[in-house]
mmCIF file of C-alpha atoms in Angstrom:
data_model
loop_
_atom_site.group_PDB
_atom_site.id
_atom_site.type_symbol
_atom_site.label_atom_id
_atom_site.label_comp_id
_atom_site.label_asym_id
_atom_site.label_seq_id
_atom_site.Cartn_x
_atom_site.Cartn_y
_atom_site.Cartn_z
ATOM 1 C CA GLY A 1 92.416 102.537 83.262
ATOM 2 C CA ALA A 2 91.533 99.013 84.360
ATOM 3 C CA HIS A 3 95.078 98.668 85.690
ATOM 4 C CA THR A 4 94.097 100.946 88.567
ATOM 5 C CA ILE A 5 93.446 97.653 90.384
ATOM 6 C CA GLY A 6 95.265 94.344 90.311
ATOM 7 C CA GLN A 7 98.743 92.883 90.233
ATOM 8 C CA THR A 8 101.250 91.344 87.860
ATOM 9 C CA ASP A 9 104.201 88.978 88.277
ATOM 10 C CA CYS A 10 107.823 90.090 88.553
ATOM 11 C CA ALA A 11 108.379 88.039 85.394
ATOM 12 C CA PHE A 12 106.580 90.796 83.454
ATOM 13 C CA VAL A 13 108.458 93.661 85.129
ATOM 14 C CA ARG A 14 112.017 92.479 85.752
ATOM 15 C CA TYR A 15 113.361 93.027 82.206
ATOM 16 C CA ARG A 16 112.657 96.746 82.620
ATOM 17 C CA LEU A 17 114.727 96.933 85.795
ATOM 18 C CA TYR A 18 118.093 95.465 84.878
ATOM 19 C CA ASN A 19 118.738 95.024 81.160
ATOM 20 C CA PHE A 20 116.158 96.985 79.233
ATOM 21 C CA THR A 21 116.654 96.602 75.474
ATOM 22 C CA ALA A 22 119.942 94.767 76.163
ATOM 23 C CA THR A 23 121.638 97.942 77.412
ATOM 24 C CA GLY A 24 122.434 96.664 80.914
ATOM 25 C CA ASN A 25 120.436 99.599 82.280
ATOM 26 C CA ALA A 26 116.914 100.136 83.534
ATOM 27 C CA ASP A 27 114.114 101.447 81.364
ATOM 28 C CA PRO A 28 114.726 105.221 81.353
ATOM 29 C CA SER A 29 110.989 105.900 81.522
ATOM 30 C CA ILE A 30 110.862 104.540 85.105
ATOM 31 C CA SER A 31 111.018 107.279 87.719
ATOM 32 C CA PRO A 32 114.362 107.251 89.596
ATOM 33 C CA ALA A 33 112.376 107.280 92.851
ATOM 34 C CA PHE A 34 110.280 104.265 91.806
ATOM 35 C CA LEU A 35 113.100 102.111 90.406
ATOM 36 C CA PRO A 36 114.574 101.064 93.803
ATOM 37 C CA GLN A 37 111.097 100.029 94.990
ATOM 38 C CA LEU A 38 110.576 97.819 91.957
ATOM 39 C CA ARG A 39 114.068 96.360 92.267
ATOM 40 C CA ALA A 40 113.427 95.534 95.936
ATOM 41 C CA LEU A 41 110.274 93.644 94.942
ATOM 42 C CA CYS A 42 111.880 91.959 91.921
ATOM 43 C CA PRO A 43 115.589 91.249 92.470
ATOM 44 C CA PRO A 44 117.523 89.817 89.483
ATOM 45 C CA ASN A 45 117.285 86.183 90.625
ATOM 46 C CA GLY A 46 114.125 86.485 92.704
ATOM 47 C CA ASP A 47 110.822 84.665 92.428
ATOM 48 C CA PRO A 48 109.335 85.450 88.997
ATOM 49 C CA ALA A 49 105.837 84.838 90.405
ATOM 50 C CA ARG A 50 106.153 87.485 93.140
ATOM 51 C CA ARG A 51 103.260 89.899 92.838
ATOM 52 C CA VAL A 52 103.671 93.591 91.999
ATOM 53 C CA ALA A 53 100.820 96.099 92.251
ATOM 54 C CA LEU A 54 99.812 97.623 88.926
ATOM 55 C CA ASP A 55 98.923 100.862 90.706
ATOM 56 C CA ARG A 56 101.704 102.071 92.985
ATOM 57 C CA ASP A 57 99.337 104.143 95.117
ATOM 58 C CA GLY A 58 96.760 101.509 95.862
ATOM 59 C CA ALA A 59 96.101 98.397 93.839
ATOM 60 C CA GLU A 60 92.852 97.931 95.715
ATOM 61 C CA SER A 61 91.380 101.397 95.050
ATOM 62 C CA PHE A 62 89.488 102.052 91.842
ATOM 63 C CA ASP A 63 90.491 105.627 91.086
ATOM 64 C CA ALA A 64 92.477 107.898 88.761
ATOM 65 C CA ALA A 65 95.783 107.399 90.655
ATOM 66 C CA PHE A 66 96.863 104.963 87.932
ATOM 67 C CA PHE A 67 97.014 107.838 85.438
ATOM 68 C CA LYS A 68 99.077 109.972 87.824
ATOM 69 C CA ASN A 69 101.498 107.075 88.171
ATOM 70 C CA VAL A 70 101.796 106.734 84.400
ATOM 71 C CA ARG A 71 102.392 110.482 84.052
ATOM 72 C CA ASP A 72 105.047 110.418 86.782
ATOM 73 C CA GLY A 73 106.972 107.349 85.511
ATOM 74 C CA ASN A 74 105.560 105.009 88.135
ATOM 75 C CA ALA A 75 103.880 102.384 85.962
ATOM 76 C CA ALA A 76 104.913 98.791 86.650
ATOM 77 C CA LEU A 77 104.187 97.582 83.104
ATOM 78 C CA GLU A 78 105.967 98.951 80.065
ATOM 79 C CA SER A 79 102.715 98.917 78.082
ATOM 80 C CA ASP A 80 101.150 101.211 80.687
ATOM 81 C CA GLN A 81 104.148 103.554 80.794
ATOM 82 C CA ARG A 82 104.098 103.870 77.010
ATOM 83 C CA LEU A 83 100.700 105.547 77.280
ATOM 84 C CA TRP A 84 102.553 108.657 78.491
ATOM 85 C CA GLY A 85 105.291 108.465 75.871
ATOM 86 C CA ASP A 86 102.897 108.222 72.925
ATOM 87 C CA GLY A 87 101.509 111.503 71.610
ATOM 88 C CA ALA A 88 98.253 109.780 70.672
ATOM 89 C CA THR A 89 97.516 108.760 74.277
ATOM 90 C CA GLN A 90 99.429 111.272 76.414
ATOM 91 C CA GLY A 91 96.539 113.739 76.380
ATOM 92 C CA VAL A 92 94.144 111.091 77.636
ATOM 93 C CA VAL A 93 96.504 110.221 80.489
ATOM 94 C CA GLN A 94 96.863 113.912 81.366
ATOM 95 C CA LYS A 95 93.109 114.430 81.262
ATOM 96 C CA TYR A 96 92.547 111.718 83.858
ATOM 97 C CA ALA A 97 95.663 112.456 85.913
ATOM 98 C CA GLY A 98 94.634 116.116 86.162
ATOM 99 C CA ASN A 99 96.167 118.755 88.338
ATOM 100 C CA ILE A 100 93.560 118.985 91.066
ATOM 101 C CA ARG A 101 93.082 115.932 93.273
ATOM 102 C CA GLY A 102 89.683 114.344 92.793
ATOM 103 C CA LEU A 103 88.454 116.598 89.987
ATOM 104 C CA PHE A 104 89.429 114.286 87.147
ATOM 105 C CA GLY A 105 89.041 111.150 89.246
ATOM 106 C CA LEU A 106 85.321 111.803 89.256
ATOM 107 C CA ARG A 107 85.340 111.946 85.450
ATOM 108 C CA PHE A 108 87.231 108.642 85.310
ATOM 109 C CA THR A 109 84.738 106.868 87.550
ATOM 110 C CA TYR A 110 81.965 108.179 85.300
ATOM 111 C CA GLU A 111 83.604 107.354 81.955
ATOM 112 C CA PHE A 112 85.130 103.950 82.778
ATOM 113 C CA PRO A 113 81.774 102.159 83.196
ATOM 114 C CA LYS A 114 80.602 103.654 79.897
ATOM 115 C CA ALA A 115 83.705 102.234 78.197
ATOM 116 C CA MET A 116 83.052 98.806 79.710
ATOM 117 C CA VAL A 117 79.485 98.850 78.397
ATOM 118 C CA SER A 118 80.832 99.798 74.966
ATOM 119 C CA LEU A 119 83.318 96.914 75.077
ATOM 120 C CA GLY A 120 80.414 94.644 75.914
ATOM 121 C CA GLY A 121 79.184 95.223 72.385
ATOM 122 C CA VAL A 122 82.306 93.682 70.863
ATOM 123 C CA ALA A 123 81.621 90.284 69.358
ATOM 124 C CA VAL A 124 82.862 87.720 71.867
ATOM 125 C CA LYS A 125 84.253 84.469 70.557
ATOM 126 C CA THR A 126 82.460 81.519 72.064
ATOM 127 C CA GLY A 127 82.628 77.757 71.928
ATOM 128 C CA ARG A 128 85.690 76.429 70.109
ATOM 129 C CA GLN A 129 86.515 79.884 68.698
ATOM 130 C CA GLY A 130 87.321 81.422 72.087
ATOM 131 C CA GLU A 131 88.330 80.655 75.643
ATOM 132 C CA ILE A 132 88.358 82.191 79.083
ATOM 133 C CA ARG A 133 91.922 82.025 80.320
ATOM 134 C CA ARG A 134 92.568 80.707 83.801
ATOM 135 C CA ARG A 135 95.723 82.877 83.816
ATOM 136 C CA CYS A 136 95.797 85.923 81.567
ATOM 137 C CA SER A 137 99.412 85.337 80.582
ATOM 138 C CA ARG A 138 98.883 81.781 79.309
ATOM 139 C CA PHE A 139 96.709 79.876 76.909
ATOM 140 C CA ASN A 140 94.704 77.144 78.650
#
């Protein structure tokens, strides 16, 4: 759910738009209505560093819209879209996407902070064993 805010580079999206799994076609899990929008942002020979919102409906709003986008085939990242295609995670996506606007969003805003606190208990590598990346996609 953290991808309800933020952006990624076209470099991480483009392969889904033009030659997914070397078929010459787009990723079939992308909504036909969303595909032209992504292609407009990330043309075949465009700037690979161009930014794409992770949440189609508002990359600056922390809400459950991300899950609705995943359910509807509107996820920019393949890893996010696979949450809907996997039986182990589809129910979680549906729970947060909901059917009634706002009802499940309230649950998400309650449960997400609890998950972050839980992750805080994971042993963090420090010193020479770990690093804080300046860019998530690259080692320092």
